[in-house]
PDB file of C-alpha atoms in Angstrom:
ATOM      1  CA  MET A  28       8.240  30.248  65.329  1.00  0.00           C
ATOM      2  CA  ARG A  29       5.730  27.638  64.202  1.00  0.00           C
ATOM      3  CA  LYS A  30       3.137  30.242  63.174  1.00  0.00           C
ATOM      4  CA  PRO A  31       5.437  32.085  60.698  1.00  0.00           C
ATOM      5  CA  LEU A  32       6.502  28.727  59.209  1.00  0.00           C
ATOM      6  CA  THR A  33       2.873  27.680  58.859  1.00  0.00           C
ATOM      7  CA  ILE A  34       1.986  30.955  57.171  1.00  0.00           C
ATOM      8  CA  ILE A  35       4.928  30.605  54.767  1.00  0.00           C
ATOM      9  CA  ALA A  36       3.896  27.038  53.918  1.00  0.00           C
ATOM     10  CA  VAL A  37       0.319  28.128  53.232  1.00  0.00           C
ATOM     11  CA  ILE A  38       1.555  30.928  50.993  1.00  0.00           C
ATOM     12  CA  ILE A  39       3.747  28.477  49.046  1.00  0.00           C
ATOM     13  CA  VAL A  40       0.834  26.059  48.589  1.00  0.00           C
ATOM     14  CA  ILE A  41      -1.419  28.889  47.412  1.00  0.00           C
ATOM     15  CA  LEU A  42       1.236  30.052  44.951  1.00  0.00           C
ATOM     16  CA  VAL A  43       1.691  26.531  43.575  1.00  0.00           C
ATOM     17  CA  ILE A  44      -2.044  25.967  43.232  1.00  0.00           C
ATOM     18  CA  GLY A  45      -2.575  29.423  41.804  1.00  0.00           C
ATOM     19  CA  GLY A  46       0.282  29.017  39.359  1.00  0.00           C
ATOM     20  CA  GLY A  47      -1.054  25.668  38.212  1.00  0.00           C
ATOM     21  CA  ALA A  48      -4.548  27.074  37.818  1.00  0.00           C
ATOM     22  CA  ALA A  49      -3.223  30.029  35.873  1.00  0.00           C
ATOM     23  CA  GLN A  50      -1.313  27.731  33.520  1.00  0.00           C
ATOM     24  CA  TYR A  51      -4.437  25.580  33.005  1.00  0.00           C
ATOM     25  CA  LEU A  52      -6.608  28.633  32.266  1.00  0.00           C
ATOM     26  CA  MET A  53      -4.044  30.016  29.845  1.00  0.00           C
ATOM     27  CA  ARG A  54      -3.904  26.667  27.991  1.00  0.00           C
ATOM     28  CA  ASN A  55      -7.644  26.061  27.991  1.00  0.00           C
ATOM     29  CA  ASP A  56      -9.362  28.306  25.438  1.00  0.00           C
ATOM     30  CA  SER A  57     -12.731  26.870  26.378  1.00  0.00           C
ATOM     31  CA  GLY A  58     -12.395  27.936  30.022  1.00  0.00           C
ATOM     32  CA  PRO A  59     -13.776  31.112  31.586  1.00  0.00           C
ATOM     33  CA  LEU A  60     -10.670  33.058  30.570  1.00  0.00           C
ATOM     34  CA  GLY A  61     -10.189  31.332  27.235  1.00  0.00           C
ATOM     35  CA  GLY A  62      -8.499  33.537  24.672  1.00  0.00           C
ATOM     36  CA  LEU A  63      -6.933  35.863  27.226  1.00  0.00           C
ATOM     37  CA  GLY A  64      -3.733  33.869  27.458  1.00  0.00           C
ATOM     38  CA  ASP A  65      -1.164  32.694  24.925  1.00  0.00           C
ATOM     39  CA  ASP A  66      -2.758  30.044  22.634  1.00  0.00           C
ATOM     40  CA  LYS A  67       0.458  28.962  20.901  1.00  0.00           C
ATOM     41  CA  SER A  68       0.468  25.628  22.709  1.00  0.00           C
ATOM     42  CA  ASP A  69      -3.052  24.921  21.427  1.00  0.00           C
ATOM     43  CA  GLN A  70      -2.004  25.730  17.894  1.00  0.00           C
ATOM     44  CA  THR A  71       1.016  23.457  18.225  1.00  0.00           C
ATOM     45  CA  GLU A  72      -1.109  20.579  19.531  1.00  0.00           C
ATOM     46  CA  GLU A  73      -3.666  21.057  16.752  1.00  0.00           C
ATOM     47  CA  THR A  74      -0.911  21.130  14.142  1.00  0.00           C
ATOM     48  CA  GLU A  75       0.645  17.964  15.529  1.00  0.00           C
ATOM     49  CA  ALA A  76      -2.751  16.233  15.608  1.00  0.00           C
ATOM     50  CA  THR A  77      -3.395  17.263  12.015  1.00  0.00           C
ATOM     51  CA  GLU A  78       0.003  16.025  10.903  1.00  0.00           C
ATOM     52  CA  ALA A  79      -0.432  12.730  12.753  1.00  0.00           C
ATOM     53  CA  ALA A  80      -3.852  11.946  11.246  1.00  0.00           C
ATOM     54  CA  PRO A  81      -3.537   9.380   8.432  1.00  0.00           C
ATOM     55  CA  GLU A  82      -4.459  10.689   5.029  1.00  0.00           C
ATOM     56  CA  VAL A  83      -7.290   8.983   3.172  1.00  0.00           C
ATOM     57  CA  PRO A  84      -5.905   8.138  -0.275  1.00  0.00           C
ATOM     58  CA  SER A  85      -7.676   9.924  -3.084  1.00  0.00           C
ATOM     59  CA  GLN A  86      -8.858   8.172  -6.215  1.00  0.00           C
ATOM     60  CA  PRO A  87     -10.510   9.080  -9.527  1.00  0.00           C
ATOM     61  CA  GLU A  88     -14.273   9.566  -9.683  1.00  0.00           C
ATOM     62  CA  TRP A  89     -14.720   6.531 -11.929  1.00  0.00           C
ATOM     63  CA  CYS A  90     -13.468   4.154  -9.232  1.00  0.00           C
ATOM     64  CA  PRO A  91     -16.125   1.759  -7.917  1.00  0.00           C
ATOM     65  CA  ALA A  92     -16.833   1.225  -4.244  1.00  0.00           C
ATOM     66  CA  TYR A  93     -16.279  -2.518  -4.781  1.00  0.00           C
ATOM     67  CA  GLU A  94     -14.887  -4.846  -7.384  1.00  0.00           C
ATOM     68  CA  PHE A  95     -16.388  -8.328  -7.512  1.00  0.00           C
ATOM     69  CA  ILE A  96     -13.841 -10.679  -9.053  1.00  0.00           C
ATOM     70  CA  SER A  97     -15.230 -13.920 -10.462  1.00  0.00           C
ATOM     71  CA  ALA A  98     -12.954 -16.871 -11.245  1.00  0.00           C
ATOM     72  CA  PRO A  99     -14.822 -19.494 -13.310  1.00  0.00           C
ATOM     73  CA  GLY A 100     -14.110 -23.200 -13.155  1.00  0.00           C
ATOM     74  CA  THR A 101     -12.528 -25.598 -15.622  1.00  0.00           C
ATOM     75  CA  TRP A 102     -13.791 -25.163 -19.205  1.00  0.00           C
ATOM     76  CA  GLU A 103     -15.843 -22.125 -18.175  1.00  0.00           C
ATOM     77  CA  SER A 104     -13.446 -19.392 -19.303  1.00  0.00           C
ATOM     78  CA  ALA A 105     -10.955 -18.562 -22.052  1.00  0.00           C
ATOM     79  CA  PRO A 106      -7.734 -16.521 -22.128  1.00  0.00           C
ATOM     80  CA  ASP A 107      -9.177 -14.039 -24.630  1.00  0.00           C
ATOM     81  CA  ASP A 108     -12.565 -13.648 -22.958  1.00  0.00           C
ATOM     82  CA  GLU A 109     -13.866 -10.160 -22.171  1.00  0.00           C
ATOM     83  CA  PRO A 110     -13.573  -9.645 -18.383  1.00  0.00           C
ATOM     84  CA  LEU A 111     -16.438  -7.147 -18.175  1.00  0.00           C
ATOM     85  CA  ASN A 112     -18.707  -9.094 -20.537  1.00  0.00           C
ATOM     86  CA  PRO A 113     -17.645 -12.768 -20.508  1.00  0.00           C
ATOM     87  CA  GLN A 114     -18.859 -14.900 -23.404  1.00  0.00           C
ATOM     88  CA  ALA A 115     -16.605 -17.975 -23.276  1.00  0.00           C
ATOM     89  CA  ASN A 116     -19.247 -20.287 -21.829  1.00  0.00           C
ATOM     90  CA  SER A 117     -22.847 -19.167 -21.505  1.00  0.00           C
ATOM     91  CA  ARG A 118     -23.481 -22.013 -19.042  1.00  0.00           C
ATOM     92  CA  SER A 119     -20.692 -20.995 -16.674  1.00  0.00           C
ATOM     93  CA  PHE A 120     -21.828 -21.427 -13.085  1.00  0.00           C
ATOM     94  CA  MET A 121     -20.307 -18.107 -12.056  1.00  0.00           C
ATOM     95  CA  LEU A 122     -22.599 -16.247 -14.473  1.00  0.00           C
ATOM     96  CA  SER A 123     -25.503 -17.250 -12.236  1.00  0.00           C
ATOM     97  CA  ILE A 124     -23.840 -15.057  -9.607  1.00  0.00           C
ATOM     98  CA  THR A 125     -22.343 -12.198 -11.597  1.00  0.00           C
ATOM     99  CA  ASN A 126     -25.348 -11.503 -13.832  1.00  0.00           C
ATOM    100  CA  PRO A 127     -27.731 -10.852 -10.899  1.00  0.00           C
ATOM    101  CA  LEU A 128     -25.136  -8.550  -9.319  1.00  0.00           C
ATOM    102  CA  LYS A 129     -24.824  -6.572 -12.552  1.00  0.00           C
ATOM    103  CA  GLU A 130     -28.599  -6.271 -12.757  1.00  0.00           C
ATOM    104  CA  THR A 131     -28.915  -5.097  -9.152  1.00  0.00           C
ATOM    105  CA  PHE A 132     -26.086  -2.601  -8.748  1.00  0.00           C
ATOM    106  CA  THR A 133     -24.667   0.320 -10.690  1.00  0.00           C
ATOM    107  CA  GLU A 134     -21.086   0.400 -11.952  1.00  0.00           C
ATOM    108  CA  ASP A 135     -20.304   3.000  -9.288  1.00  0.00           C
ATOM    109  CA  GLN A 136     -21.323   0.509  -6.622  1.00  0.00           C
ATOM    110  CA  VAL A 137     -19.579  -2.552  -8.006  1.00  0.00           C
ATOM    111  CA  ARG A 138     -17.378  -3.415 -10.956  1.00  0.00           C
ATOM    112  CA  VAL A 139     -17.894  -7.060 -11.902  1.00  0.00           C
ATOM    113  CA  TRP A 140     -14.745  -8.529 -13.437  1.00  0.00           C
ATOM    114  CA  THR A 141     -14.470 -12.135 -14.659  1.00  0.00           C
ATOM    115  CA  LEU A 142     -11.078 -13.827 -14.880  1.00  0.00           C
ATOM    116  CA  PRO A 143     -10.128 -14.693 -18.477  1.00  0.00           C
ATOM    117  CA  TYR A 144      -7.835 -17.726 -18.455  1.00  0.00           C
ATOM    118  CA  THR A 145      -7.403 -21.039 -20.257  1.00  0.00           C
ATOM    119  CA  ALA A 146      -9.238 -23.038 -17.557  1.00  0.00           C
ATOM    120  CA  GLN A 147      -8.220 -26.467 -18.811  1.00  0.00           C
ATOM    121  CA  PHE A 148      -7.150 -29.756 -17.232  1.00  0.00           C
ATOM    122  CA  LYS A 149      -4.825 -31.986 -19.232  1.00  0.00           C
ATOM    123  CA  SER A 150      -5.259 -35.728 -18.751  1.00  0.00           C
ATOM    124  CA  VAL A 151      -4.622 -39.017 -20.500  1.00  0.00           C
ATOM    125  CA  GLN A 152      -7.991 -38.443 -22.144  1.00  0.00           C
ATOM    126  CA  SER A 153      -7.233 -34.877 -23.274  1.00  0.00           C
ATOM    127  CA  GLN A 154      -3.543 -34.579 -24.080  1.00  0.00           C
ATOM    128  CA  GLN A 155      -4.117 -31.454 -26.175  1.00  0.00           C
ATOM    129  CA  GLU A 156      -5.280 -29.363 -23.224  1.00  0.00           C
ATOM    130  CA  MET A 157      -3.176 -27.142 -20.981  1.00  0.00           C
ATOM    131  CA  SER A 158      -2.087 -28.799 -17.751  1.00  0.00           C
ATOM    132  CA  TYR A 159      -3.856 -27.984 -14.503  1.00  0.00           C
ATOM    133  CA  ASP A 160      -0.700 -26.417 -13.055  1.00  0.00           C
ATOM    134  CA  ASP A 161      -0.130 -24.175 -16.078  1.00  0.00           C
ATOM    135  CA  SER A 162      -3.792 -23.205 -16.310  1.00  0.00           C
ATOM    136  CA  ARG A 163      -3.967 -22.407 -12.615  1.00  0.00           C
ATOM    137  CA  ASN A 164      -0.733 -20.397 -12.721  1.00  0.00           C
ATOM    138  CA  GLU A 165      -1.953 -18.422 -15.720  1.00  0.00           C
ATOM    139  CA  GLY A 166      -5.220 -17.626 -13.979  1.00  0.00           C
ATOM    140  CA  ARG A 167      -3.481 -16.608 -10.802  1.00  0.00           C
ATOM    141  CA  ALA A 168      -1.095 -14.256 -12.614  1.00  0.00           C
ATOM    142  CA  LYS A 169      -3.965 -12.533 -14.417  1.00  0.00           C
ATOM    143  CA  LEU A 170      -6.087 -12.189 -11.292  1.00  0.00           C
ATOM    144  CA  GLU A 171      -3.198 -10.764  -9.286  1.00  0.00           C
ATOM    145  CA  ALA A 172      -2.432  -8.315 -12.095  1.00  0.00           C
ATOM    146  CA  GLU A 173      -6.024  -7.064 -11.937  1.00  0.00           C
ATOM    147  CA  LEU A 174      -5.841  -6.668  -8.155  1.00  0.00           C
ATOM    148  CA  GLN A 175      -2.572  -4.755  -8.369  1.00  0.00           C
ATOM    149  CA  TRP A 176      -3.750  -2.503 -11.168  1.00  0.00           C
ATOM    150  CA  LEU A 177      -7.106  -1.526  -9.691  1.00  0.00           C
ATOM    151  CA  HIS A 178      -5.716  -1.119  -6.182  1.00  0.00           C
ATOM    152  CA  GLY A 179      -3.062   1.194  -7.591  1.00  0.00           C
ATOM    153  CA  GLU A 180      -5.671   3.254  -9.441  1.00  0.00           C
ATOM    154  CA  CYS A 181      -8.390   3.042  -6.777  1.00  0.00           C
ATOM    155  CA  PRO A 182      -6.837   2.512  -3.327  1.00  0.00           C
ATOM    156  CA  GLN A 183     -10.184   2.932  -1.546  1.00  0.00           C
ATOM    157  CA  THR A 184     -11.962   0.264  -3.607  1.00  0.00           C
ATOM    158  CA  GLN A 185     -12.753  -2.930  -1.706  1.00  0.00           C
ATOM    159  CA  PHE A 186     -12.489  -6.343  -3.344  1.00  0.00           C
ATOM    160  CA  ILE A 187     -14.823  -9.332  -3.177  1.00  0.00           C
ATOM    161  CA  LEU A 188     -13.210 -12.522  -4.496  1.00  0.00           C
ATOM    162  CA  ALA A 189     -15.256 -15.498  -5.656  1.00  0.00           C
ATOM    163  CA  GLY A 190     -14.310 -18.655  -7.514  1.00  0.00           C
ATOM    164  CA  PHE A 191     -15.643 -22.059  -8.503  1.00  0.00           C
ATOM    165  CA  SER A 192     -13.698 -25.328  -8.837  1.00  0.00           C
ATOM    166  CA  GLN A 193     -10.327 -24.516 -10.472  1.00  0.00           C
ATOM    167  CA  GLY A 194     -11.245 -20.853 -10.007  1.00  0.00           C
ATOM    168  CA  ALA A 195     -11.861 -21.522  -6.307  1.00  0.00           C
ATOM    169  CA  VAL A 196      -8.345 -22.908  -5.961  1.00  0.00           C
ATOM    170  CA  ILE A 197      -6.943 -19.765  -7.597  1.00  0.00           C
ATOM    171  CA  VAL A 198      -8.997 -17.444  -5.398  1.00  0.00           C
ATOM    172  CA  GLY A 199      -8.180 -19.459  -2.278  1.00  0.00           C
ATOM    173  CA  ASP A 200      -4.441 -19.422  -2.981  1.00  0.00           C
ATOM    174  CA  ILE A 201      -4.426 -15.656  -3.527  1.00  0.00           C
ATOM    175  CA  ALA A 202      -6.557 -15.028  -0.437  1.00  0.00           C
ATOM    176  CA  ASP A 203      -4.241 -17.198   1.656  1.00  0.00           C
ATOM    177  CA  GLU A 204      -1.230 -15.091   0.691  1.00  0.00           C
ATOM    178  CA  ILE A 205      -3.073 -11.805   1.191  1.00  0.00           C
ATOM    179  CA  GLY A 206      -4.265 -12.961   4.605  1.00  0.00           C
ATOM    180  CA  GLY A 207      -0.747 -14.114   5.435  1.00  0.00           C
ATOM    181  CA  GLY A 208       0.680 -10.687   4.650  1.00  0.00           C
ATOM    182  CA  THR A 209       2.527 -11.609   1.449  1.00  0.00           C
ATOM    183  CA  GLY A 210      -0.183 -10.887  -1.119  1.00  0.00           C
ATOM    184  CA  VAL A 211      -0.348  -8.316  -3.883  1.00  0.00           C
ATOM    185  CA  ILE A 212      -2.785  -6.086  -1.965  1.00  0.00           C
ATOM    186  CA  PRO A 213      -3.294  -5.496   1.771  1.00  0.00           C
ATOM    187  CA  ALA A 214      -5.805  -7.631   3.651  1.00  0.00           C
ATOM    188  CA  GLU A 215      -7.816  -4.549   4.656  1.00  0.00           C
ATOM    189  CA  SER A 216      -8.681  -4.027   0.980  1.00  0.00           C
ATOM    190  CA  VAL A 217     -10.530  -7.362   0.814  1.00  0.00           C
ATOM    191  CA  ALA A 218     -14.157  -7.258   1.961  1.00  0.00           C
ATOM    192  CA  GLY A 219     -14.815 -10.960   1.523  1.00  0.00           C
ATOM    193  CA  VAL A 220     -13.838 -14.208  -0.184  1.00  0.00           C
ATOM    194  CA  VAL A 221     -15.888 -17.221  -1.231  1.00  0.00           C
ATOM    195  CA  ALA A 222     -14.428 -20.438  -2.656  1.00  0.00           C
ATOM    196  CA  ILE A 223     -16.933 -22.924  -4.086  1.00  0.00           C
ATOM    197  CA  ALA A 224     -15.783 -26.536  -4.553  1.00  0.00           C
ATOM    198  CA  ASP A 225     -12.192 -25.709  -3.617  1.00  0.00           C
ATOM    199  CA  GLY A 226      -9.731 -28.541  -4.191  1.00  0.00           C
ATOM    200  CA  ARG A 227      -7.671 -27.386  -1.183  1.00  0.00           C
ATOM    201  CA  ARG A 228     -10.562 -27.071   1.259  1.00  0.00           C
ATOM    202  CA  GLU A 229     -10.030 -28.048   4.893  1.00  0.00           C
ATOM    203  CA  ASN A 230     -12.572 -28.403   7.662  1.00  0.00           C
ATOM    204  CA  GLY A 231     -12.139 -25.626  10.203  1.00  0.00           C
ATOM    205  CA  VAL A 232     -10.277 -23.314   7.811  1.00  0.00           C
ATOM    206  CA  GLY A 233     -12.419 -20.377   6.771  1.00  0.00           C
ATOM    207  CA  ILE A 234     -16.170 -20.372   7.375  1.00  0.00           C
ATOM    208  CA  ASN A 235     -18.541 -23.084   6.194  1.00  0.00           C
ATOM    209  CA  PRO A 236     -22.050 -21.620   5.786  1.00  0.00           C
ATOM    210  CA  GLY A 237     -23.477 -24.986   4.787  1.00  0.00           C
ATOM    211  CA  VAL A 238     -23.832 -28.524   6.078  1.00  0.00           C
ATOM    212  CA  ASP A 239     -21.042 -30.252   7.983  1.00  0.00           C
ATOM    213  CA  LEU A 240     -18.551 -32.164   5.873  1.00  0.00           C
ATOM    214  CA  GLY A 241     -16.297 -35.097   6.658  1.00  0.00           C
ATOM    215  CA  GLY A 242     -13.912 -35.016   3.713  1.00  0.00           C
ATOM    216  CA  ILE A 243     -11.176 -32.696   2.472  1.00  0.00           C
ATOM    217  CA  GLY A 244     -10.032 -31.167  -0.794  1.00  0.00           C
ATOM    218  CA  ALA A 245      -8.641 -33.563  -3.383  1.00  0.00           C
ATOM    219  CA  GLU A 246      -5.294 -31.746  -3.519  1.00  0.00           C
ATOM    220  CA  ILE A 247      -4.838 -32.492   0.170  1.00  0.00           C
ATOM    221  CA  ALA A 248      -6.089 -36.073   0.081  1.00  0.00           C
ATOM    222  CA  LEU A 249      -3.927 -36.976  -2.907  1.00  0.00           C
ATOM    223  CA  GLN A 250      -0.765 -35.098  -1.952  1.00  0.00           C
ATOM    224  CA  PRO A 251       1.002 -38.265  -0.705  1.00  0.00           C
ATOM    225  CA  VAL A 252       0.608 -39.855  -4.150  1.00  0.00           C
ATOM    226  CA  THR A 253       0.987 -36.806  -6.372  1.00  0.00           C
ATOM    227  CA  GLY A 254       3.488 -38.663  -8.559  1.00  0.00           C
ATOM    228  CA  LEU A 255       0.997 -41.426  -9.282  1.00  0.00           C
ATOM    229  CA  VAL A 256      -1.748 -38.897  -9.921  1.00  0.00           C
ATOM    230  CA  GLN A 257       0.316 -37.266 -12.656  1.00  0.00           C
ATOM    231  CA  LEU A 258       0.414 -40.528 -14.584  1.00  0.00           C
ATOM    232  CA  VAL A 259      -3.287 -39.921 -15.183  1.00  0.00           C
ATOM    233  CA  VAL A 260      -3.372 -36.113 -15.101  1.00  0.00           C
ATOM    234  CA  PRO A 261       0.090 -34.885 -16.192  1.00  0.00           C
ATOM    235  CA  GLY A 262       1.042 -31.530 -14.755  1.00  0.00           C
ATOM    236  CA  ALA A 263      -1.512 -31.627 -11.952  1.00  0.00           C
ATOM    237  CA  SER A 264       0.441 -31.162  -8.725  1.00  0.00           C
ATOM    238  CA  MET A 265      -1.370 -32.134  -5.540  1.00  0.00           C
ATOM    239  CA  ARG A 266       0.044 -29.437  -3.248  1.00  0.00           C
ATOM    240  CA  GLY A 267      -1.675 -30.224   0.028  1.00  0.00           C
ATOM    241  CA  ALA A 268      -3.021 -27.662   2.487  1.00  0.00           C
ATOM    242  CA  ARG A 269      -2.412 -23.926   2.267  1.00  0.00           C
ATOM    243  CA  PRO A 270       0.171 -22.579   4.718  1.00  0.00           C
ATOM    244  CA  ASN A 271      -1.648 -19.630   6.311  1.00  0.00           C
ATOM    245  CA  ASP A 272      -5.224 -20.834   6.976  1.00  0.00           C
ATOM    246  CA  PHE A 273      -6.237 -17.533   5.286  1.00  0.00           C
ATOM    247  CA  GLY A 274      -4.569 -15.502   8.041  1.00  0.00           C
ATOM    248  CA  ALA A 275      -6.184 -12.083   8.492  1.00  0.00           C
ATOM    249  CA  LEU A 276      -8.916 -13.034   5.996  1.00  0.00           C
ATOM    250  CA  ALA A 277     -10.056 -16.146   7.875  1.00  0.00           C
ATOM    251  CA  ASP A 278     -12.982 -14.276   9.436  1.00  0.00           C
ATOM    252  CA  ARG A 279     -14.384 -13.302   6.030  1.00  0.00           C
ATOM    253  CA  THR A 280     -13.428 -16.239   3.818  1.00  0.00           C
ATOM    254  CA  TYR A 281     -16.217 -18.718   3.087  1.00  0.00           C
ATOM    255  CA  GLN A 282     -15.750 -22.291   1.894  1.00  0.00           C
ATOM    256  CA  ILE A 283     -18.780 -23.859   0.194  1.00  0.00           C
ATOM    257  CA  CYS A 284     -18.774 -27.534  -0.732  1.00  0.00           C
ATOM    258  CA  ALA A 285     -21.459 -30.062  -1.583  1.00  0.00           C
ATOM    259  CA  PRO A 286     -21.354 -33.282   0.437  1.00  0.00           C
ATOM    260  CA  SER A 287     -19.606 -36.067  -1.514  1.00  0.00           C
ATOM    261  CA  ASP A 288     -18.229 -33.705  -4.166  1.00  0.00           C
ATOM    262  CA  SER A 289     -14.975 -35.519  -4.974  1.00  0.00           C
ATOM    263  CA  ILE A 290     -13.164 -32.224  -5.603  1.00  0.00           C
ATOM    264  CA  CYS A 291     -13.716 -30.599  -2.207  1.00  0.00           C
ATOM    265  CA  ASP A 292     -15.131 -33.397  -0.012  1.00  0.00           C
ATOM    266  CA  ALA A 293     -12.825 -36.257  -0.925  1.00  0.00           C
ATOM    267  CA  PRO A 294     -12.268 -39.137   1.515  1.00  0.00           C
ATOM    268  CA  HIS A 295      -9.191 -38.895   3.719  1.00  0.00           C
ATOM    269  CA  ASN A 296      -7.982 -42.344   2.720  1.00  0.00           C
ATOM    270  CA  ILE A 297      -6.075 -42.448  -0.544  1.00  0.00           C
ATOM    271  CA  GLY A 298      -7.641 -45.627  -1.891  1.00  0.00           C
ATOM    272  CA  ASN A 299      -7.054 -46.290  -5.564  1.00  0.00           C
ATOM    273  CA  ALA A 300      -4.932 -43.331  -6.658  1.00  0.00           C
ATOM    274  CA  ALA A 301      -5.593 -43.813 -10.359  1.00  0.00           C
ATOM    275  CA  GLU A 302      -9.331 -44.026  -9.782  1.00  0.00           C
ATOM    276  CA  ARG A 303      -9.262 -40.948  -7.596  1.00  0.00           C
ATOM    277  CA  ALA A 304      -7.259 -39.080 -10.238  1.00  0.00           C
ATOM    278  CA  LEU A 305      -9.887 -39.922 -12.828  1.00  0.00           C
ATOM    279  CA  GLU A 306     -12.482 -38.445 -10.481  1.00  0.00           C
ATOM    280  CA  LEU A 307     -10.631 -35.145 -10.767  1.00  0.00           C
ATOM    281  CA  ILE A 308     -11.205 -35.250 -14.510  1.00  0.00           C
ATOM    282  CA  ASP A 309     -14.790 -36.376 -14.467  1.00  0.00           C
ATOM    283  CA  ALA A 310     -15.650 -34.765 -11.120  1.00  0.00           C
ATOM    284  CA  ASN A 311     -19.109 -36.178 -10.500  1.00  0.00           C
ATOM    285  CA  GLY A 312     -22.727 -35.244 -10.942  1.00  0.00           C
ATOM    286  CA  ILE A 313     -22.768 -33.360  -7.651  1.00  0.00           C
ATOM    287  CA  HIS A 314     -19.986 -31.035  -8.796  1.00  0.00           C
ATOM    288  CA  ALA A 315     -22.107 -29.880 -11.720  1.00  0.00           C
ATOM    289  CA  ILE A 316     -25.322 -28.946  -9.896  1.00  0.00           C
ATOM    290  CA  TYR A 317     -24.374 -26.230  -7.402  1.00  0.00           C
ATOM    291  CA  ALA A 318     -26.895 -23.905  -9.042  1.00  0.00           C
ATOM    292  CA  SER A 319     -29.784 -26.213  -8.168  1.00  0.00           C
ATOM    293  CA  ASN A 320     -28.554 -28.308  -5.233  1.00  0.00           C
ATOM    294  CA  ASP A 321     -30.324 -27.156  -2.060  1.00  0.00           C
ATOM    295  CA  ASN A 322     -28.516 -29.721   0.097  1.00  0.00           C
ATOM    296  CA  VAL A 323     -25.330 -27.651   0.270  1.00  0.00           C
ATOM    297  CA  ILE A 324     -26.701 -24.700   2.245  1.00  0.00           C
ATOM    298  CA  PRO A 325     -30.086 -25.490   3.800  1.00  0.00           C
ATOM    299  CA  GLY A 326     -32.933 -23.411   2.431  1.00  0.00           C
ATOM    300  CA  THR A 327     -31.126 -22.009  -0.594  1.00  0.00           C
ATOM    301  CA  THR A 328     -28.729 -22.803  -3.422  1.00  0.00           C
ATOM    302  CA  THR A 329     -25.064 -21.884  -3.541  1.00  0.00           C
ATOM    303  CA  ASN A 330     -25.408 -19.188  -6.187  1.00  0.00           C
ATOM    304  CA  GLN A 331     -28.376 -17.602  -4.418  1.00  0.00           C
ATOM    305  CA  TRP A 332     -26.439 -17.556  -1.150  1.00  0.00           C
ATOM    306  CA  VAL A 333     -23.397 -15.921  -2.761  1.00  0.00           C
ATOM    307  CA  VAL A 334     -25.525 -13.260  -4.471  1.00  0.00           C
ATOM    308  CA  GLY A 335     -27.168 -12.428  -1.137  1.00  0.00           C
ATOM    309  CA  TRP A 336     -23.855 -12.410   0.727  1.00  0.00           C
ATOM    310  CA  ALA A 337     -22.160 -10.148  -1.821  1.00  0.00           C
ATOM    311  CA  SER A 338     -25.197  -7.863  -1.984  1.00  0.00           C
ATOM    312  CA  ASP A 339     -25.115  -7.388   1.782  1.00  0.00           C
ATOM    313  CA  ILE A 340     -21.459  -6.346   1.600  1.00  0.00           C
ATOM    314  CA  ILE A 341     -22.058  -3.918  -1.267  1.00  0.00           C
ATOM    315  CA  ASN A 342     -25.112  -2.385   0.403  1.00  0.00           C
ATOM    316  CA  GLN A 343     -23.101  -1.748   3.557  1.00  0.00           C
ATOM    317  CA  GLY A 344     -20.645   0.299   1.527  1.00  0.00           C
TER     318      GLY A 344
END
């Protein structure tokens, strides 16, 4: 009795193995019997794979691979300036970055766009000027409009954001929201950010390519006495630190600050609030020499470093 049962069991095993092998061979077109069986399952799988693959958004031929957005500092721009050929201030620090990029790359590689905004800072000494808050808000609205427009037209274009002083605050605020997931474009569309002399700079937030710093941005240091500050600089809110620490952009956001620059390396202690507020107006000599100061990033100047950094990104594209 055992022998017949054993034979039956062997037959069943052979049938199971054979059936499984037959199904495998019929499914596998690349096997020895490929093409002899029904290939509908292959076609179904290929169709599903094709449907599941994300589509790469198309864009017009004129779209650049990158857009470099430059946000000049206080008194270095104007609301009616030409973004593609800025003329508001020929001594603008940001021109020492954007002009070399224009000379090096074609318009297909990078579109260099400079933020046109009022860029003023009302104070007791300059009552006729636009307030810092209004100037900053105007600049932010225009920069975000440019991001939204070009991203809508050219969804594959990557953005490089760069700003100096008041422009650095604008760029930093926008980058913080993009990195936090609430910005006007997705974080994956931003290739890099650099904020130079940012009034909301914090140690350990973003990447510092230069020397170590002990201070913080003036907007953070003076936040506890923002009411007193506005007696000297009306309409200049000291808003403190940014909420997201740049979020998803933290690994490609650079913070550059010269040691003892009162805008971005202010002492932690409040001290004389009125005196500190006046420093915001006058800045100091250090704030004005980023193009020649080789003590910020050892072995180079800030503008040279930014040109090299941006060029590396563009060349990789």
